C-alpha positions in Angstrom: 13.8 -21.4 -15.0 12.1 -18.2 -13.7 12.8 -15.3 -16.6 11.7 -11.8 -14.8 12.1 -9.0 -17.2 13.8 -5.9 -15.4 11.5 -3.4 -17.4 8.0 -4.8 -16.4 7.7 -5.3 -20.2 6.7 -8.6 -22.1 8.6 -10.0 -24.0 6.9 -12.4 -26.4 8.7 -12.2 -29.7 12.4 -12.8 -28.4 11.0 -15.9 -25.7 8.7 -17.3 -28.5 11.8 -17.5 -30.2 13.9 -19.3 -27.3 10.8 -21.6 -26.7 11.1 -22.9 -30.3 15.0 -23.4 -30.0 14.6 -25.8 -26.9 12.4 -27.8 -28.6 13.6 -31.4 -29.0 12.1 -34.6 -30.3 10.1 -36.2 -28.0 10.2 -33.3 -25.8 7.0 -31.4 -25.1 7.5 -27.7 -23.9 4.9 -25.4 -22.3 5.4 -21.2 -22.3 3.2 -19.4 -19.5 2.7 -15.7 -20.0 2.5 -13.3 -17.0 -0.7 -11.7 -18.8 -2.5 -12.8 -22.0 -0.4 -11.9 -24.9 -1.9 -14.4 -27.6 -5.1 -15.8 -29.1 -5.8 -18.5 -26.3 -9.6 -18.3 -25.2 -9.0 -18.4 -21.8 -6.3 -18.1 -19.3 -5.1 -20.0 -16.0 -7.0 -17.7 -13.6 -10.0 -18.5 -15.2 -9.5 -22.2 -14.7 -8.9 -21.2 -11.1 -12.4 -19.6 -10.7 -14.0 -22.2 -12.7 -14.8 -20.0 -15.5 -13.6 -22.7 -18.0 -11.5 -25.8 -18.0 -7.7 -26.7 -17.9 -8.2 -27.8 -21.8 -9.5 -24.4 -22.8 -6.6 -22.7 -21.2 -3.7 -23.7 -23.4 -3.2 -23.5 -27.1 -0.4 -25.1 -29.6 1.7 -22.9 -31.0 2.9 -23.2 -35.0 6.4 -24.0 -33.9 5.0 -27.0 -31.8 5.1 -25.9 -28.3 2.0 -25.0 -26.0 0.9 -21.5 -24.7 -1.1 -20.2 -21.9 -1.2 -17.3 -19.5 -1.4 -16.9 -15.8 -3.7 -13.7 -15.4 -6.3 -12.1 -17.9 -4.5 -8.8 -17.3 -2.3 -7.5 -14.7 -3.6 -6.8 -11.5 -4.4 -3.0 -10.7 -4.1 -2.0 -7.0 -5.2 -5.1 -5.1 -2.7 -8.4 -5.1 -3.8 -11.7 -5.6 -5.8 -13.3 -2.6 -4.4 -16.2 -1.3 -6.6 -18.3 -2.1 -6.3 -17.6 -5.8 -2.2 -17.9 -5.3 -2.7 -21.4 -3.7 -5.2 -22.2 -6.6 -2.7 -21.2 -9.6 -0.1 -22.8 -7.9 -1.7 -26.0 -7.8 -3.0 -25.8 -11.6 0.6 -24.7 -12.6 1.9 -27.9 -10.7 -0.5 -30.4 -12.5 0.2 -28.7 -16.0 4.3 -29.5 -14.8 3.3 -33.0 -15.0 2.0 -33.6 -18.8 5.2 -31.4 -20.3 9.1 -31.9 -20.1 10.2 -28.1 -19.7 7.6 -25.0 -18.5 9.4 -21.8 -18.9 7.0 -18.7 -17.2 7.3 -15.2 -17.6 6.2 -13.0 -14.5 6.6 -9.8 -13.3 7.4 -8.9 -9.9 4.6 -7.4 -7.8 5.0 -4.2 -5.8 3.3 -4.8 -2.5 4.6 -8.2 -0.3 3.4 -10.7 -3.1 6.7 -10.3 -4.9 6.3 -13.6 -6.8 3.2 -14.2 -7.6 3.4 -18.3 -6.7 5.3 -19.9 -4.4 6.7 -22.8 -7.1 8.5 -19.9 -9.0 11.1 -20.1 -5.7 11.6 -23.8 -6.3 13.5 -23.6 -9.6 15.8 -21.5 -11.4 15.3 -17.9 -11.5 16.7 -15.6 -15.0 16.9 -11.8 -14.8 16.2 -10.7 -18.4 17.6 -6.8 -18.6 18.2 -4.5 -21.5 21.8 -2.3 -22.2 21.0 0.6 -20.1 22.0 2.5 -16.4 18.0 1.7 -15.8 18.1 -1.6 -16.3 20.8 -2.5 -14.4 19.4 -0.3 -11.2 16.1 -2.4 -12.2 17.5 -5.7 -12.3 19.4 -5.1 -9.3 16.2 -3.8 -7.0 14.4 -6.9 -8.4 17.7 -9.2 -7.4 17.3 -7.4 -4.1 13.9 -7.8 -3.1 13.6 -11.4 -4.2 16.7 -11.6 -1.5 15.1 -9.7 0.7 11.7 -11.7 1.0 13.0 -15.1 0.4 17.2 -15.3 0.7 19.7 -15.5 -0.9 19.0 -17.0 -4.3 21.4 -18.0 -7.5 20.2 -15.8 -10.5 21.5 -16.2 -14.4 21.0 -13.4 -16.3 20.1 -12.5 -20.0 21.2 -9.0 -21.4 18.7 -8.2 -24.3 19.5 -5.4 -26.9 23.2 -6.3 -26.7 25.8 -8.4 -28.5 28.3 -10.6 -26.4 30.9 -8.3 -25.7 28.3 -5.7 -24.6 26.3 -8.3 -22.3 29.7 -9.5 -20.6 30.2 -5.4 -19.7 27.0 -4.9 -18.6 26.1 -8.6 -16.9 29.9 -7.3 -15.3 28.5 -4.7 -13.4 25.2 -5.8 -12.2 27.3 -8.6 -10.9 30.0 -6.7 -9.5 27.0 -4.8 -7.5 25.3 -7.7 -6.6 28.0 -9.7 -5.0 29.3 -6.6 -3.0 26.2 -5.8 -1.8 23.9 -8.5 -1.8 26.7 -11.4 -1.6 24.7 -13.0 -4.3 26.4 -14.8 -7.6 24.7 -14.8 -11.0 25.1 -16.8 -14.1 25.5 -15.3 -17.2 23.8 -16.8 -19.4 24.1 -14.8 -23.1 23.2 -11.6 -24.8 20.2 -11.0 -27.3 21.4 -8.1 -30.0 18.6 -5.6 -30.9 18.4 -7.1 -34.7 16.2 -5.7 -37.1 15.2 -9.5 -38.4 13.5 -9.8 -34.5 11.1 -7.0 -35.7 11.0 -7.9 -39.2 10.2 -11.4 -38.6 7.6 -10.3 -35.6 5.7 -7.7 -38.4 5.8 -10.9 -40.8 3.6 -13.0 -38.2 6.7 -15.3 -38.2 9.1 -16.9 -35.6 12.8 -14.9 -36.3 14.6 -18.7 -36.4 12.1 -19.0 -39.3 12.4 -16.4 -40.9 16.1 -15.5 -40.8 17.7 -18.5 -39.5 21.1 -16.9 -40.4 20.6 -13.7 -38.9 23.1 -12.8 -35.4 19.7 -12.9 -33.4 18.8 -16.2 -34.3 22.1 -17.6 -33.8 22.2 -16.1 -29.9 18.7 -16.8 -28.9 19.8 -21.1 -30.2 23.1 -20.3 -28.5 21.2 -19.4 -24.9 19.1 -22.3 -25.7 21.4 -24.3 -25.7 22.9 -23.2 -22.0 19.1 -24.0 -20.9 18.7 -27.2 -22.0 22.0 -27.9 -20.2 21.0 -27.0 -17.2 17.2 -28.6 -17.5 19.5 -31.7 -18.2 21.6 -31.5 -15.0 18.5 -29.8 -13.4 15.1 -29.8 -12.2 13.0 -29.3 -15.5 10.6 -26.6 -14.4 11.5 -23.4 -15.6 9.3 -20.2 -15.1 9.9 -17.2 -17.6 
């Protein structure tokens, strides 16, 4: 699963959250970062320029599944060379190996490098967008480009900041645009409401199906878990956030 957020924004708190829900007994999970977000000493393009080893690069999360990130920071003005793409990709392959579900968060990049690796392509791809006119337009262009530069791809799509009815409207429309112009079907896949236990539970240091187990956000962000592990069941169990 490739989980692109439409506003170029992280999203730690709510996918920390989602990685905890997948996790099942004797399943190992592994949650990749677009840029460092957490206490790891190192990151992945470090291992790729031999500044430090795979080991270093990952680190275990309370909730009992492992963290790393792709890139220090995000990349300025210059893309990634090729030869640090190809490098990633391969060090991203051999982590696939040792873990049952990988779930990557990326951005998409603004010059011809629209995903930054080329295994991203080979699984499913999520378009993560808020309730607003801007994020539809956003998740759209992304939807678009990604089209534009590699096919036509299926998509399923999270609407954060929203409860169910609210998602349906607004997955509705981006749909609706997508299929008329594009010709391109997504999957939706559930809505996240904007709860006030997400930052509570994020200012506490704690995971929100922790903390407030009960609470309407915890019970979505299990309910689109659920729909994931589905899917990694009848699926290929690579998924890229």
């Amino acid at each position: 699963i490739t989980v692109i957020p439409s506003d170029d924004q992280t999203n730690a708190a709510w996918l920390t959250a989602l990685a905890a829900s997948m996790i099942c007994p004797q399943q190992n999970m592994l949650v990749i970062h677009d840029q460092q977000t957490h206490t790891e000493t190192a990151c992945l393009e470090w291992v790729a320029l031999k500044k430090t080893t795979l080991s270093h690069a990952t680190t275990r999360h309370p909730n009992g599944f492992d963290l790393a990130s792709l890139l220090k920071t995000k990349p300025i003005s210059s893309p990634l060379s090729d030869n640090l793409i190809n490098k990633l990709n391969g060090i991203v392959k051999q982590l696939a190996e040792s873990y049952d579900t990988v779930m990557i968060e990326t951005f998409l990049e603004t010059t011809e490098q629209i995903l930054k690796l080329p295994l991203m392509l080979e699984h499913e791809l999520v378009i993560q967008m808020e309730r607003s006119e801007d994020a539809i337009k956003n998740a759209y262009l992304n939807i678009k480009r990604i089209c534009q530069q590699y096919g036509n791809r299926s998509f399923g799509v999270v609407v954060t900041r929203a409860d169910q009815a609210q998602g349906q409207l607004y997955f509705k429309r981006l749909s609706q645009v997508c299929q008329q112009f594009l010709g391109v079907s997504l999957n939706f896949l559930g809505a996240i409401p904007d709860d006030e236990a997400l930052k509570k539970s994020s200012a506490m240091g704690l995971n929100v199906i922790d903390a407030f187990p009960k609470a309407q956000v915890t019970l979505a962000i299990k309910a689109l878990a659920d729909r994931l592990q589905q899917q990694r069941i009848t699926t290929s169990s690579f998924a890229v956030a």
